[in-house]
Short mmCIF file of C-alpha atoms in Angstrom, two decimals:
data_model
loop_
_atom_site.label_atom_id
_atom_site.label_comp_id
_atom_site.label_asym_id
_atom_site.label_seq_id
_atom_site.Cartn_x
_atom_site.Cartn_y
_atom_site.Cartn_z
CA MET D 1 105.79 149.79 118.42
CA THR D 2 103.62 150.05 115.34
CA ASP D 3 102.60 153.55 114.40
CA ARG D 4 98.99 154.38 113.62
CA PRO D 5 98.10 155.27 110.02
CA ASP D 6 99.82 158.53 109.16
CA PRO D 7 97.51 161.10 107.50
CA VAL D 8 100.42 162.53 105.48
CA GLY D 9 101.25 159.27 103.80
CA ASN D 10 103.65 157.34 106.09
CA LEU D 11 101.22 154.50 106.67
CA GLY D 12 102.29 151.79 109.11
CA ALA D 13 105.69 153.34 109.97
CA ASP D 14 107.43 151.49 112.80
CA LEU D 15 109.06 154.00 115.10
CA ASP D 16 110.85 153.15 118.32
CA ASN D 17 110.22 155.58 121.14
CA PRO D 18 113.51 157.51 121.59
CA PHE D 19 112.58 158.75 125.05
CA LYS D 20 113.33 156.69 128.15
CA GLY D 21 110.53 157.30 130.61
CA LEU D 22 112.05 157.34 134.08
CA ARG D 23 115.07 155.30 133.06
CA SER D 24 118.41 156.93 132.42
CA PHE D 25 120.02 156.97 129.00
CA ALA D 26 122.64 154.28 128.38
CA ALA D 27 125.63 154.26 126.03
CA VAL D 28 123.52 152.62 123.32
CA ASP D 29 121.16 155.62 123.50
CA ALA D 30 123.88 158.15 122.66
CA ASP D 31 122.14 159.18 119.42
CA ASP D 32 119.01 160.09 121.40
CA PHE D 33 120.87 162.07 124.09
CA HIS D 34 121.00 165.82 123.52
CA GLY D 35 121.50 169.05 125.42
CA ARG D 36 124.46 168.24 127.68
CA GLU D 37 127.30 168.76 125.22
CA ARG D 38 129.05 171.48 127.29
CA LEU D 39 128.96 169.37 130.43
CA VAL D 40 130.40 166.39 128.57
CA GLU D 41 133.24 168.59 127.37
CA ARG D 42 134.04 169.61 130.96
CA LEU D 43 134.13 165.97 132.05
CA ILE D 44 136.43 165.11 129.17
CA GLY D 45 138.71 167.96 130.22
CA ARG D 46 138.90 166.58 133.76
CA LEU D 47 139.80 163.08 132.57
CA GLY D 48 142.54 164.60 130.44
CA ASN D 49 144.30 166.03 133.51
CA PRO D 50 147.62 164.40 134.48
CA GLY D 51 148.10 162.32 137.63
CA THR D 52 145.44 161.71 140.25
CA ARG D 53 143.39 164.70 139.08
CA GLY D 54 142.57 162.80 135.92
CA ARG D 55 141.80 159.53 137.67
CA PHE D 56 138.73 160.43 139.72
CA ILE D 57 135.59 162.41 138.86
CA ALA D 58 132.46 162.76 140.97
CA VAL D 59 129.44 163.98 138.99
CA VAL D 60 127.38 165.64 141.71
CA GLY D 61 123.85 166.98 141.54
CA PRO D 62 120.34 166.71 142.96
CA SER D 63 118.10 163.82 142.06
CA GLY D 64 116.57 164.39 138.65
CA ARG D 65 119.46 166.38 137.19
CA GLY D 66 120.53 163.64 134.73
CA LYS D 67 123.82 162.50 136.30
CA SER D 68 123.63 158.91 135.13
CA SER D 69 122.57 159.83 131.61
CA VAL D 70 125.34 162.36 131.06
CA VAL D 71 127.99 159.83 132.07
CA ARG D 72 126.60 156.79 130.29
CA ALA D 73 125.15 158.36 127.13
CA GLY D 74 127.38 161.44 126.90
CA LEU D 75 130.82 160.82 128.38
CA LEU D 76 131.35 157.12 127.61
CA PRO D 77 130.55 157.36 123.86
CA ALA D 78 132.83 160.41 123.61
CA LEU D 79 135.69 158.49 125.22
CA ARG D 80 135.20 155.62 122.79
CA ARG D 81 135.66 158.20 120.05
CA TRP D 82 139.13 159.02 121.52
CA ALA D 83 138.03 162.30 123.16
CA VAL D 84 140.95 161.81 125.59
CA PRO D 85 144.29 160.52 124.28
CA LEU D 86 144.19 156.70 124.17
CA SER D 87 140.65 156.65 125.66
CA GLY D 88 139.37 154.62 122.73
CA SER D 89 141.52 151.73 123.96
CA TRP D 90 140.37 151.91 127.58
CA PHE D 91 138.45 149.04 129.08
CA THR D 92 135.18 150.30 130.58
CA ILE D 93 132.98 148.72 133.24
CA GLU D 94 129.87 149.99 135.04
CA MET D 95 128.34 149.05 138.39
CA THR D 96 126.09 150.22 141.21
CA PRO D 97 127.33 149.44 144.72
CA ALA D 98 124.27 148.05 146.51
CA PRO D 99 123.82 145.70 148.11
CA HIS D 100 127.18 143.90 147.64
CA PRO D 101 129.82 146.30 146.26
CA PHE D 102 132.68 143.81 146.07
CA GLU D 103 130.53 141.24 144.29
CA GLU D 104 129.23 143.90 141.91
CA LEU D 105 132.81 144.97 141.16
CA GLU D 106 133.94 141.38 140.69
CA GLU D 107 131.20 140.70 138.15
CA ALA D 108 132.07 143.85 136.21
CA LEU D 109 135.79 143.04 136.16
CA LEU D 110 135.26 139.46 135.04
CA GLY D 111 133.23 140.82 132.13
CA VAL D 112 136.34 142.48 130.63
CA ALA D 113 139.03 140.04 131.83
CA VAL D 114 141.37 138.84 129.09
CA ASN D 115 141.71 135.43 130.76
CA PRO D 116 138.99 135.49 133.42
CA PRO D 117 139.75 133.53 136.60
CA ALA D 118 137.05 131.55 138.36
CA SER D 119 136.78 134.24 141.05
CA LEU D 120 138.26 137.57 142.08
CA LEU D 121 136.32 138.14 145.28
CA GLU D 122 138.93 136.92 147.78
CA GLN D 123 141.61 138.93 146.01
CA LEU D 124 139.47 142.09 145.87
CA GLU D 125 138.74 142.03 149.58
CA GLY D 126 142.41 141.78 150.58
CA GLU D 127 144.86 144.62 151.11
CA HIS D 128 145.64 146.36 147.80
CA GLY D 129 143.20 143.84 146.33
CA LEU D 130 141.86 146.08 143.58
CA GLN D 131 145.36 146.77 142.24
CA ARG D 132 146.12 143.05 142.14
CA ALA D 133 142.77 142.30 140.52
CA LEU D 134 143.48 144.88 137.81
CA ARG D 135 146.82 143.27 137.05
CA ARG D 136 145.03 139.94 136.87
CA VAL D 137 142.30 140.96 134.39
CA LEU D 138 144.02 143.58 132.22
CA PRO D 139 146.56 142.76 129.50
CA SER D 140 150.20 143.57 130.20
CA ASP D 141 150.34 146.37 127.62
CA GLY D 142 149.58 149.14 130.12
CA SER D 143 145.88 149.41 129.21
CA GLN D 144 143.72 151.60 131.41
CA LEU D 145 140.40 150.67 133.03
CA LEU D 146 137.57 153.17 133.47
CA LEU D 147 135.24 152.21 136.33
CA VAL D 148 131.85 153.96 136.40
CA ILE D 149 130.03 153.69 139.74
CA ASP D 150 126.48 154.92 139.35
CA GLN D 151 124.40 155.93 142.40
CA PHE D 152 127.46 156.09 144.64
CA GLU D 153 125.22 157.13 147.54
CA GLU D 154 123.99 153.53 147.79
CA LEU D 155 127.21 152.79 149.69
CA PHE D 156 125.81 154.89 152.53
CA THR D 157 122.15 153.87 152.33
CA GLN D 158 122.06 150.17 151.40
CA VAL D 159 125.47 148.71 152.33
CA ASP D 160 126.58 147.85 155.85
CA ARG D 161 129.15 150.25 157.31
CA GLU D 162 132.03 147.78 157.60
CA THR D 163 131.73 146.67 153.95
CA ALA D 164 131.36 150.26 152.73
CA ASP D 165 134.49 151.29 154.65
CA ARG D 166 136.53 148.47 153.11
CA PHE D 167 135.26 149.21 149.61
CA ILE D 168 136.08 152.92 149.89
CA SER D 169 139.54 152.11 151.23
CA ALA D 170 140.20 149.76 148.30
CA LEU D 171 138.96 152.34 145.81
CA VAL D 172 141.06 155.20 147.20
CA SER D 173 144.15 153.00 147.40
CA ALA D 174 143.82 151.96 143.77
CA VAL D 175 143.14 155.48 142.45
CA THR D 176 146.03 157.10 144.35
CA ASP D 177 148.58 154.38 143.56
CA GLU D 178 151.35 156.10 141.58
CA HIS D 179 151.32 153.23 139.09
CA SER D 180 147.53 153.16 138.88
CA ARG D 181 145.88 151.91 135.71
CA LEU D 182 142.45 152.83 137.07
CA ARG D 183 140.20 155.82 136.41
CA VAL D 184 136.94 156.20 138.31
CA VAL D 185 133.80 158.21 137.55
CA VAL D 186 131.04 158.21 140.17
CA THR D 187 127.60 159.82 140.21
CA LEU D 188 126.53 161.16 143.58
CA ARG D 189 123.32 162.78 144.80
CA ALA D 190 124.04 166.22 146.20
CA ASP D 191 122.15 165.58 149.45
CA PHE D 192 124.65 162.79 150.22
CA TYR D 193 127.75 164.83 149.45
CA ASP D 194 128.75 165.02 153.11
CA ARG D 195 128.89 161.23 153.53
CA PRO D 196 132.05 160.55 151.48
CA LEU D 197 133.68 163.65 152.97
CA ARG D 198 133.91 161.73 156.26
CA TYR D 199 136.69 159.64 154.71
CA SER D 200 139.92 161.62 154.44
CA GLY D 201 141.27 159.98 151.28
CA LEU D 202 137.95 160.01 149.47
CA GLY D 203 137.29 163.55 150.64
CA GLU D 204 140.51 164.74 149.00
CA LEU D 205 139.54 163.05 145.74
CA LEU D 206 136.12 164.74 145.89
CA ARG D 207 137.68 168.13 146.58
CA ASP D 208 139.69 168.00 143.38
CA GLY D 209 137.39 165.90 141.24
CA SER D 210 133.81 167.09 141.76
CA GLU D 211 131.86 168.33 138.75
CA VAL D 212 128.56 169.87 139.83
CA ILE D 213 125.67 169.56 137.38
CA THR D 214 123.82 172.84 136.98
CA PRO D 215 120.31 173.18 135.50
CA MET D 216 119.99 173.02 131.72
CA THR D 217 119.53 176.29 129.88
CA PRO D 218 116.41 176.86 127.78
CA GLU D 219 118.46 176.19 124.64
CA GLU D 220 119.77 172.91 126.06
CA LEU D 221 116.27 171.87 127.07
CA GLU D 222 114.96 172.57 123.58
CA ARG D 223 117.70 170.35 122.12
CA ALA D 224 116.81 167.59 124.59
CA VAL D 225 113.18 167.79 123.45
CA VAL D 226 113.47 167.99 119.67
CA GLY D 227 116.83 166.31 119.05
CA PRO D 228 115.72 162.68 119.55
CA VAL D 229 112.77 162.88 117.14
CA GLU D 230 114.34 164.84 114.28
CA PRO D 231 115.95 161.75 112.65
CA LEU D 232 112.54 160.04 112.78
CA GLY D 233 110.75 162.79 110.89
CA VAL D 234 108.57 163.52 113.93
CA THR D 235 107.92 167.13 114.91
CA PHE D 236 106.55 169.04 117.87
CA GLU D 237 104.11 171.86 117.48
CA PRO D 238 106.22 175.00 118.12
CA ALA D 239 103.90 176.17 120.89
CA LEU D 240 104.36 172.83 122.64
CA VAL D 241 108.17 173.09 122.67
CA ALA D 242 107.95 176.56 124.20
CA GLU D 243 105.51 175.38 126.86
CA LEU D 244 107.60 172.32 127.72
CA VAL D 245 110.68 174.47 128.22
CA ARG D 246 108.79 176.99 130.35
CA ASP D 247 107.42 174.19 132.53
CA VAL D 248 110.80 172.70 133.42
CA VAL D 249 113.44 175.44 133.19
CA ASP D 250 115.05 176.09 136.59
CA ARG D 251 112.69 173.58 138.18
CA PRO D 252 114.56 171.18 140.52
CA GLY D 253 114.36 167.51 139.60
CA ALA D 254 112.29 168.15 136.48
CA LEU D 255 114.29 166.20 133.88
CA PRO D 256 112.82 162.77 134.70
CA LEU D 257 109.35 164.31 134.61
CA LEU D 258 110.11 165.92 131.26
CA GLN D 259 111.48 162.67 129.89
CA TYR D 260 108.43 160.75 131.10
CA ALA D 261 106.03 163.27 129.60
CA LEU D 262 107.91 163.11 126.30
CA THR D 263 107.72 159.32 126.35
CA GLU D 264 103.96 159.45 126.80
CA LEU D 265 103.57 162.18 124.18
CA PHE D 266 105.49 160.19 121.60
CA ASP D 267 103.19 157.22 122.15
CA GLU D 268 100.15 159.50 121.84
CA ARG D 269 101.34 161.47 118.80
CA ARG D 270 99.02 162.08 115.87
CA GLY D 271 100.79 160.67 112.86
CA ARG D 272 104.20 162.32 112.94
CA THR D 273 103.17 165.35 114.95
CA ILE D 274 103.22 165.76 118.73
CA THR D 275 100.59 168.31 119.72
CA LEU D 276 100.00 170.81 122.47
CA ASP D 277 96.51 169.39 123.03
CA SER D 278 97.98 165.95 123.79
CA TYR D 279 100.36 167.52 126.30
CA ARG D 280 97.56 169.31 128.12
CA GLU D 281 95.44 166.16 128.13
CA LEU D 282 98.33 164.39 129.92
CA GLY D 283 98.29 167.04 132.62
CA GLY D 284 101.58 168.65 131.64
CA VAL D 285 105.01 167.74 133.00
CA SER D 286 103.76 167.74 136.58
CA GLY D 287 100.71 165.62 135.93
CA ALA D 288 101.87 163.03 133.39
CA LEU D 289 103.72 160.77 135.79
CA ALA D 290 101.22 160.95 138.65
CA ARG D 291 98.32 160.55 136.26
CA ARG D 292 99.87 157.46 134.70
CA ALA D 293 100.58 155.94 138.12
CA GLU D 294 96.99 156.50 139.23
CA ALA D 295 95.67 155.05 135.97
CA LEU D 296 97.82 151.94 136.42
CA LEU D 297 96.65 151.58 140.01
CA ALA D 298 93.04 151.78 138.86
CA GLY D 299 93.79 149.28 136.13
CA VAL D 300 95.02 146.55 138.48
CA GLY D 301 91.72 146.81 140.38
CA ASP D 302 90.67 147.85 143.87
CA ALA D 303 91.52 144.42 145.29
CA SER D 304 95.17 144.92 144.31
CA HIS D 305 95.62 148.33 145.95
CA SER D 306 96.89 146.77 149.16
CA VAL D 307 99.34 144.60 147.20
CA THR D 308 100.60 147.66 145.30
CA ARG D 309 101.12 149.50 148.58
CA GLN D 310 103.11 146.59 150.05
CA VAL D 311 105.29 146.39 146.92
CA PHE D 312 106.17 150.08 146.77
CA LEU D 313 106.85 150.38 150.50
CA ARG D 314 109.38 147.57 150.11
CA LEU D 315 111.06 149.50 147.28
CA VAL D 316 111.83 152.64 149.31
CA THR D 317 114.73 153.49 151.60
CA LEU D 318 113.69 156.14 154.12
CA GLY D 319 115.97 159.14 154.34
CA GLU D 320 117.68 160.08 157.59
CA GLY D 321 118.13 163.81 157.15
CA THR D 322 117.98 163.28 153.37
CA GLY D 323 115.25 162.56 150.85
CA ASP D 324 113.76 159.10 150.53
CA THR D 325 115.44 156.95 147.88
CA ARG D 326 114.58 153.91 145.80
CA ARG D 327 115.69 150.49 146.98
CA ARG D 328 116.60 147.51 144.83
CA VAL D 329 115.18 144.25 146.23
CA LEU D 330 115.17 140.63 145.20
CA GLN D 331 111.91 139.75 143.53
CA SER D 332 111.76 136.74 145.85
CA GLU D 333 111.38 139.14 148.81
CA LEU D 334 108.15 140.40 147.26
CA GLU D 335 107.00 136.90 146.35
CA GLN D 336 107.40 135.83 149.99
CA LEU D 337 104.91 138.43 151.20
CA SER D 338 101.56 137.19 152.42
CA VAL D 339 99.76 138.52 149.36
CA ASP D 340 97.97 136.95 146.41
CA ARG D 341 100.64 135.77 143.95
CA ALA D 342 98.52 136.52 140.86
CA MET D 343 97.84 140.08 142.06
CA LEU D 344 101.54 140.58 142.78
CA GLY D 345 102.44 139.45 139.27
CA ALA D 346 99.87 141.79 137.76
CA VAL D 347 101.23 144.77 139.73
CA LEU D 348 104.85 144.11 138.75
CA ASP D 349 103.96 143.54 135.11
CA THR D 350 101.69 146.58 134.82
CA PHE D 351 104.06 149.10 136.43
CA GLY D 352 107.04 147.53 134.65
CA ARG D 353 105.50 147.75 131.16
CA HIS D 354 104.93 151.46 131.70
CA ARG D 355 108.53 152.06 132.85
CA LEU D 356 107.75 152.88 136.48
CA LEU D 357 109.54 149.76 137.73
CA SER D 358 112.86 148.41 136.47
CA PHE D 359 114.09 144.83 136.55
CA ASP D 360 117.61 143.39 136.72
CA ARG D 361 119.54 140.52 138.33
CA ASP D 362 121.53 140.29 141.55
CA PRO D 363 125.27 139.89 140.80
CA VAL D 364 125.75 137.24 143.48
CA THR D 365 122.73 134.97 143.14
CA ARG D 366 121.64 135.99 139.60
CA SER D 367 118.14 136.19 141.05
CA PRO D 368 115.70 138.75 139.57
CA THR D 369 115.59 142.18 141.22
CA VAL D 370 113.02 145.00 141.19
CA GLU D 371 113.36 148.73 141.84
CA ILE D 372 111.51 151.98 141.23
CA SER D 373 112.81 153.45 137.98
CA HIS D 374 113.53 156.88 139.45
CA GLU D 375 113.10 158.83 142.70
CA ALA D 376 110.85 161.21 140.76
CA LEU D 377 108.02 158.74 141.24
CA ILE D 378 108.51 158.99 145.02
CA THR D 379 108.29 162.78 144.98
CA GLU D 380 105.58 163.24 142.35
CA TRP D 381 103.05 160.48 143.02
CA ALA D 382 100.99 161.91 145.86
CA ARG D 383 99.44 158.56 146.79
CA LEU D 384 102.87 156.97 147.17
CA ARG D 385 103.98 159.89 149.34
CA ARG D 386 100.94 159.32 151.57
CA TRP D 387 101.71 155.60 151.75
CA ILE D 388 105.30 156.32 152.78
CA ASP D 389 104.52 159.09 155.26
CA GLY D 390 101.80 156.98 156.87
CA ALA D 391 104.07 153.96 157.27
CA ARG D 392 107.46 155.38 158.25
CA HIS D 393 107.39 153.74 161.68
CA ASP D 394 106.32 150.43 160.15
CA VAL D 395 108.95 150.54 157.40
CA ARG D 396 111.75 151.33 159.86
CA ASN D 397 110.72 148.44 162.11
CA GLN D 398 110.45 146.08 159.13
CA ARG D 399 113.97 147.00 158.00
CA ARG D 400 115.34 146.51 161.51
CA LEU D 401 113.69 143.11 161.70
CA ALA D 402 115.00 142.20 158.24
CA ASP D 403 118.56 143.17 159.24
CA PHE D 404 118.39 140.99 162.35
CA MET D 405 116.93 138.16 160.24
CA THR D 406 119.81 138.42 157.76
CA GLU D 407 122.40 138.19 160.55
CA TRP D 408 120.63 135.14 161.98
CA ALA D 409 120.48 133.44 158.56
CA SER D 410 124.16 134.21 157.95
CA SER D 411 125.05 132.56 161.26
CA ASP D 412 123.34 129.31 160.18
CA HIS D 413 120.43 130.10 162.53
CA ALA D 414 122.55 130.26 165.67
CA ASP D 415 120.51 130.92 168.82
CA GLU D 416 122.77 133.75 169.93
CA TYR D 417 121.54 135.82 166.96
CA LEU D 418 117.89 135.56 168.02
CA LEU D 419 116.21 138.63 169.50
CA ARG D 420 115.73 138.83 173.26
CA GLY D 421 114.39 141.10 175.95
CA GLY D 422 112.99 144.51 175.21
CA ARG D 423 114.05 144.46 171.55
CA LEU D 424 112.04 141.29 170.94
CA ASP D 425 109.08 142.56 172.94
CA GLN D 426 109.05 145.77 170.88
CA LEU D 427 109.24 144.13 167.45
CA HIS D 428 106.90 141.28 168.34
CA GLY D 429 104.34 143.74 169.68
CA TRP D 430 104.69 145.88 166.56
CA ALA D 431 104.26 142.86 164.25
CA THR D 432 100.91 142.00 165.81
CA THR D 433 99.45 145.42 165.00
CA THR D 434 101.19 146.64 161.81
CA THR D 435 99.44 146.93 158.46
CA LEU D 436 102.74 146.10 156.74
CA PRO D 437 102.79 142.30 156.40
CA LEU D 438 106.02 140.46 157.01
CA SER D 439 107.60 138.18 154.46
CA GLU D 440 107.64 134.46 155.21
CA PRO D 441 111.35 134.47 156.26
CA GLU D 442 110.79 137.52 158.48
CA GLN D 443 107.81 135.88 160.16
CA ALA D 444 109.75 132.62 160.57
CA PHE D 445 112.60 134.52 162.23
CA LEU D 446 110.25 136.33 164.59
CA ASP D 447 108.47 133.05 165.42
CA ALA D 448 111.86 131.45 166.17
CA CYS D 449 112.70 134.35 168.51
CA VAL D 450 109.38 134.02 170.33
CA ALA D 451 109.71 130.22 170.57
CA HIS D 452 113.25 130.58 171.95
CA ARG D 453 112.01 133.16 174.46
CA ASP D 454 109.14 130.88 175.51
CA ARG D 455 111.47 127.89 175.84
CA ALA D 456 113.85 129.95 177.91
CA ALA D 457 110.97 131.13 180.10
CA GLU D 458 109.73 127.54 180.51
CA ASP D 459 113.26 126.39 181.34
CA GLU D 460 113.51 129.15 183.93
CA ARG D 461 110.16 128.19 185.44
CA GLU D 462 111.30 124.57 185.63
CA ARG D 463 114.60 125.64 187.15
CA GLN D 464 112.82 127.72 189.74
CA GLN D 465 110.43 124.85 190.49
CA ARG D 466 113.34 122.48 190.89
CA ALA D 467 114.96 124.97 193.23
CA ILE D 468 111.73 125.22 195.23
CA ASP D 469 111.38 121.44 195.32
CA THR D 470 114.99 121.10 196.43
CA GLU D 471 114.46 123.69 199.13
CA GLN D 472 111.31 121.97 200.33
CA ARG D 473 113.04 118.59 200.43
CA SER D 474 115.90 120.15 202.31
CA ARG D 475 113.50 121.66 204.83
CA ARG D 476 111.68 118.32 205.29
CA ARG D 477 114.96 116.56 205.78
CA THR D 478 116.03 119.19 208.30
CA ARG D 479 112.77 118.78 210.20
CA GLN D 480 113.14 115.01 210.08
CA LEU D 481 116.68 115.17 211.33
CA ALA D 482 115.62 117.59 214.04
CA ALA D 483 112.87 115.20 215.13
CA VAL D 484 115.25 112.27 215.17
CA GLY D 485 117.72 114.36 217.08
CA LEU D 486 115.05 115.34 219.60
CA VAL D 487 114.04 111.73 220.14
CA ALA D 488 117.67 110.80 220.57
CA VAL D 489 118.10 113.60 223.07
CA LEU D 490 114.99 112.54 224.94
CA VAL D 491 116.09 108.93 224.96
CA ALA D 492 119.54 109.94 226.13
CA ALA D 493 118.08 112.24 228.76
CA SER D 494 115.77 109.47 229.91
CA ALA D 495 118.66 107.10 230.10
CA VAL D 496 120.73 109.56 232.08
CA PHE D 497 117.82 110.33 234.32
CA GLY D 498 117.26 106.62 234.87
CA ALA D 499 120.90 106.05 235.63
CA VAL D 500 120.92 108.93 238.09
CA GLN D 501 117.80 107.61 239.73
CA TRP D 502 119.23 104.14 239.91
CA ARG D 503 122.48 105.43 241.33
CA SER D 504 120.62 107.51 243.92
CA ALA D 505 118.56 104.50 244.94
CA ASP D 506 121.65 102.37 245.10
CA ASN D 507 123.39 104.95 247.29
CA ALA D 508 120.36 105.09 249.55
CA ARG D 509 120.38 101.32 249.99
CA ALA D 510 124.08 101.32 250.76
CA SER D 511 123.64 104.02 253.38
CA ALA D 512 120.80 102.12 255.05
CA GLU D 513 122.82 98.97 255.27
CA GLN D 514 125.67 100.79 256.99
CA ASN D 515 123.34 102.17 259.58
#
């Protein structure tokens, strides 16, 4: 960005904002990442342990504690500087597991392969597949691979159970192999800590390898605030630093809010000074994010409020005994909603430019994806909370319908995957009353289910009518046969009666002649 004229003489200075909004710090941001030096040292110590203890680390903490940043911008750069013996020569890959963990892993592995094959997917999904894949992509000099799996909880929220089970099994097998060349670092939200404990092998790795992130001290927070701007010659008013630290110290989930407020403050600085007045105008740490979200909503116009609501409800995974989480979706899913395309584009662009939405690509299809930049937006934006709380039933039904639709599409639209009976009646009835519009594929699937149900009902009515017609014809035939039989009986009886009469008359004549 271009700085405004600086009253102390640095006219037209171009300064990049060193703060990241709601996005986590990456390895390239290492110079801007401050305050977590002691935690990074503990992680380095764990990776330096011999055997399995040095092959698996789970960085565990609540949402908003900075797990991803400390691994990507703290640990990884330190390892490249040989913080652990030979770590500077390690190959390093990063991934998130949802929605296709094996495909995500394949893409990451192919990115570091010495002689990349056309595909690794079939190999990865087989028994001991990860070990074989590592031998295939790594050189034969004994090099190690460090695999970073960010947002490990996605395995339990956005991946089907069977796939998640296979992925975990492959991961545990590769880590515990006595000849393993793999080291794994995962980040895991604390409220999902019980999920991986349900797997015995993974649970043992967690028992020995968990590093819990505790809140930053006031001194660490001060370094996180002032450290990124010092090389730029930008300063904070001393009273502002003190107030920032007071506002976030020991406050759960406050780091994303702090980072977002700092991002806004840097953009609003006066020359090379960031002031306390600017901070209070933003509404402080608590108000900066919500205020920005409301301002963006107002900016897209009243007519786009409904579109914004549809978008954000699609980007949330409802918690089941846990907090709600963000959900990464294909942009095409949003584009297939029954909403104005221009309004949709404006919403995505507006919230993306201000770092509230993040964009990437799906590893399988390479199609664009969209997600909320951090769960902090879910907890801090009151309007979004109201949207979610008012639509929980609708969102759950939409996700159920979408899951059924995916199975049907995967089966090449086989009729046996269409909804029937009470399940169809429930979802069809819900779809006619919900304020959460379906996407075009979801509506097409539901229409196909209803059409199949109606055809089946029509076929049953025709079958029953044919049965009735057959029964009626059978009854008519029976009556006709009975009538014919009766006539035959009457004719026979008449004939017998006539014969008897004739014989009686004949006998009478014979008797008379004898007399």
